[in-house]
Coordinates of C-alpha atoms in Angstrom, one line a residue:
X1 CA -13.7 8.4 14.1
X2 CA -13.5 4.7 12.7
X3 CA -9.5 4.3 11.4
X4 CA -9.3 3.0 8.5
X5 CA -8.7 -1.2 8.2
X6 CA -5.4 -2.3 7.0
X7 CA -5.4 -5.1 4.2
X8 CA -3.8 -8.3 5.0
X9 CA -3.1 -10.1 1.8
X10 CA -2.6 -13.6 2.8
X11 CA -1.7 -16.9 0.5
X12 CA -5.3 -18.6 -0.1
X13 CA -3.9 -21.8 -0.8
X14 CA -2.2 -22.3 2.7
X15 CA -4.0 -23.4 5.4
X16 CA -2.2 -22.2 8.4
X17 CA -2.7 -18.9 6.7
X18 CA -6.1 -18.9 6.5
X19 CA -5.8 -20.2 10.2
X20 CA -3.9 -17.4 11.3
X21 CA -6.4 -15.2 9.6
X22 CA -9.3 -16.7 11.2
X23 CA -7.6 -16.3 14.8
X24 CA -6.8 -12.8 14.3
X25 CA -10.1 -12.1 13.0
X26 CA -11.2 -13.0 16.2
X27 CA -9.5 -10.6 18.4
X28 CA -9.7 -8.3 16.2
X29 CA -12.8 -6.8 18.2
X30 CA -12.5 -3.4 16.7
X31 CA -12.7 -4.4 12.9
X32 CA -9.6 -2.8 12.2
X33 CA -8.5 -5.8 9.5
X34 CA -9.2 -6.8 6.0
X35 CA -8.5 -10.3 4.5
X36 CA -7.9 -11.0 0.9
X37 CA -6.4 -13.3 -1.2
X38 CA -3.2 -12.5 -2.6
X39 CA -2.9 -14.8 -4.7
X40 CA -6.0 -13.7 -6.9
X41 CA -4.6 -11.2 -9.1
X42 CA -7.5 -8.9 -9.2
X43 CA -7.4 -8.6 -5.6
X44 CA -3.7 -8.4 -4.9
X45 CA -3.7 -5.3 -8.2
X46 CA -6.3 -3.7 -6.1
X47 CA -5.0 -3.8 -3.2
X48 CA -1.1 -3.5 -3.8
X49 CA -0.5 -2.6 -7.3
X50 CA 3.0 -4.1 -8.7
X51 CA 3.2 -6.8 -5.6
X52 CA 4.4 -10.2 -7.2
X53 CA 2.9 -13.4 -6.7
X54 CA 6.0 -14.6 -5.4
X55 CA 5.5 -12.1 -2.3
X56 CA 2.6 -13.5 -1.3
X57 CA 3.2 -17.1 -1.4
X58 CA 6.5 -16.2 0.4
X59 CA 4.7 -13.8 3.6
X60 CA 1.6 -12.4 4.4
X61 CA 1.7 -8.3 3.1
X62 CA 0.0 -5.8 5.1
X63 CA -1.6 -2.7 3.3
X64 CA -1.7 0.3 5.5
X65 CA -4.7 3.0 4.2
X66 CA -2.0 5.1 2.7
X67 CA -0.7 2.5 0.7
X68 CA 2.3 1.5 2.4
X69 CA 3.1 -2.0 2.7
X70 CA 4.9 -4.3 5.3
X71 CA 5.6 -8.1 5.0
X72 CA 6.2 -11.2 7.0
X73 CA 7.3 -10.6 10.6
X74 CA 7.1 -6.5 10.1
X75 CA 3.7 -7.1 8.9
X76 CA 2.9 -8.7 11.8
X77 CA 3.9 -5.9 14.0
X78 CA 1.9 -3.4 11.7
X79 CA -1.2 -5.8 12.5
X80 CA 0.1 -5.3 16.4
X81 CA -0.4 -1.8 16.6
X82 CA -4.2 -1.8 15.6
X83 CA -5.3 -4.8 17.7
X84 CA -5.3 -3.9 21.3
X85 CA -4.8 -7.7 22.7
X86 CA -1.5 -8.0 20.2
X87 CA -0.1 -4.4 21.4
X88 CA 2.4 -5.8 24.3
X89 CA 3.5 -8.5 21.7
X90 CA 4.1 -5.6 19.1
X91 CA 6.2 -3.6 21.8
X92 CA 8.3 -6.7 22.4
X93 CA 8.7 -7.6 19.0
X94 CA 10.3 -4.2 17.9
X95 CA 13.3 -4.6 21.1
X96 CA 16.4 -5.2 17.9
X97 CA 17.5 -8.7 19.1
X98 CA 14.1 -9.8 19.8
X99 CA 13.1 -8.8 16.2
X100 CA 15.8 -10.2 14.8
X101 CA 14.9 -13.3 16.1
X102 CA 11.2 -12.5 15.2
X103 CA 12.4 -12.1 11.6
X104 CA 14.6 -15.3 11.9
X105 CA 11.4 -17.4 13.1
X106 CA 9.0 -16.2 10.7
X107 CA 10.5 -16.7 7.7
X108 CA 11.8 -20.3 9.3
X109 CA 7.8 -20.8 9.6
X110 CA 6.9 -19.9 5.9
X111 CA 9.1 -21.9 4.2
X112 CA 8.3 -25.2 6.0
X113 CA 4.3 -24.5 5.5
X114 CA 2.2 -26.6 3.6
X115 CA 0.3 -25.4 0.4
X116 CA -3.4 -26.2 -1.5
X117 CA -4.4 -28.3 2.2
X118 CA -8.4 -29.3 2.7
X119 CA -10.1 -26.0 2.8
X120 CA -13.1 -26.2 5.6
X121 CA -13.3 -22.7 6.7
X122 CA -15.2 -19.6 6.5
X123 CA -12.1 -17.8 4.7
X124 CA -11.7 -20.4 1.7
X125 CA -15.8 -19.6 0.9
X126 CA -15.8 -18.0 -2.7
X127 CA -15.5 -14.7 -3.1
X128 CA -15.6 -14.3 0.8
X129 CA -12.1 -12.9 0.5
X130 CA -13.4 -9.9 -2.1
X131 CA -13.7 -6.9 0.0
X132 CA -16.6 -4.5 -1.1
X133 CA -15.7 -1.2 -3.0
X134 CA -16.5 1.0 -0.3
X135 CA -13.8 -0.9 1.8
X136 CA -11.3 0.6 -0.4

């Protein structure tokens, strides 16, 4: 039985997130994730009806198959629990103080990243961030 992929809806225009898409594309052996853009409209309707821009260029949101959605450092743990090589990090990350401090760090991250950098990856290809209908 092949789960379902959860949607990661990351900001295009940031660099490190498209870096941090491409490295957990990568052990991501069992295809369980889904890239897209959030911050093409179409997509992020699609995919997260009602989600504001603002979310996305603030943290990463994750789209479970049933709809429900996660952001930032809990989206990160949500990611955790359907990669195998991210499971101990997800089991660490929910201890309280460690996730506070998980919480703390992420959004200390995001809000010194840099925006609209040189785009040389696979991920800023156009359109390669559209998932196909049947994905859906």
């Amino acid at each position: 039985m092949r789960i379902a992929p959860l949607i990661v809806l990351i900001d295009g225009g940031c660099p490190m997130c498209r870096r941090t898409a491409r490295l957990l594309r990568a052990v991501d052996w069992l295809g369980r994730l889904t890239f897209a853009d959030g911050t093409n409209a179409a997509l992020r309707n699609q995919w997260a009806p009602g989600l504001p821009e603002e979310a996305v260029l603030r943290e990463m949101n994750v789209v479970s198959p049933s709809g429900a959605r996660a952001g930032g450092y809990e989206g990160f743990l949500q990611i955790a629990t359907v990669v195998p090589l991210l499971w101990p990090a997800g089991l660490l990350g929910r201890i309280p103080g460690i996730r506070h401090l998980g919480r703390a760090a992420y959004r200390w991250i995001a809000a010194r990243r840099l925006r609209d950098g040189r785009c040389t990856d696979d991920l800023c290809a156009p359109g390669h961030l559209s998932l196909p209908r049947n994905q859906r």
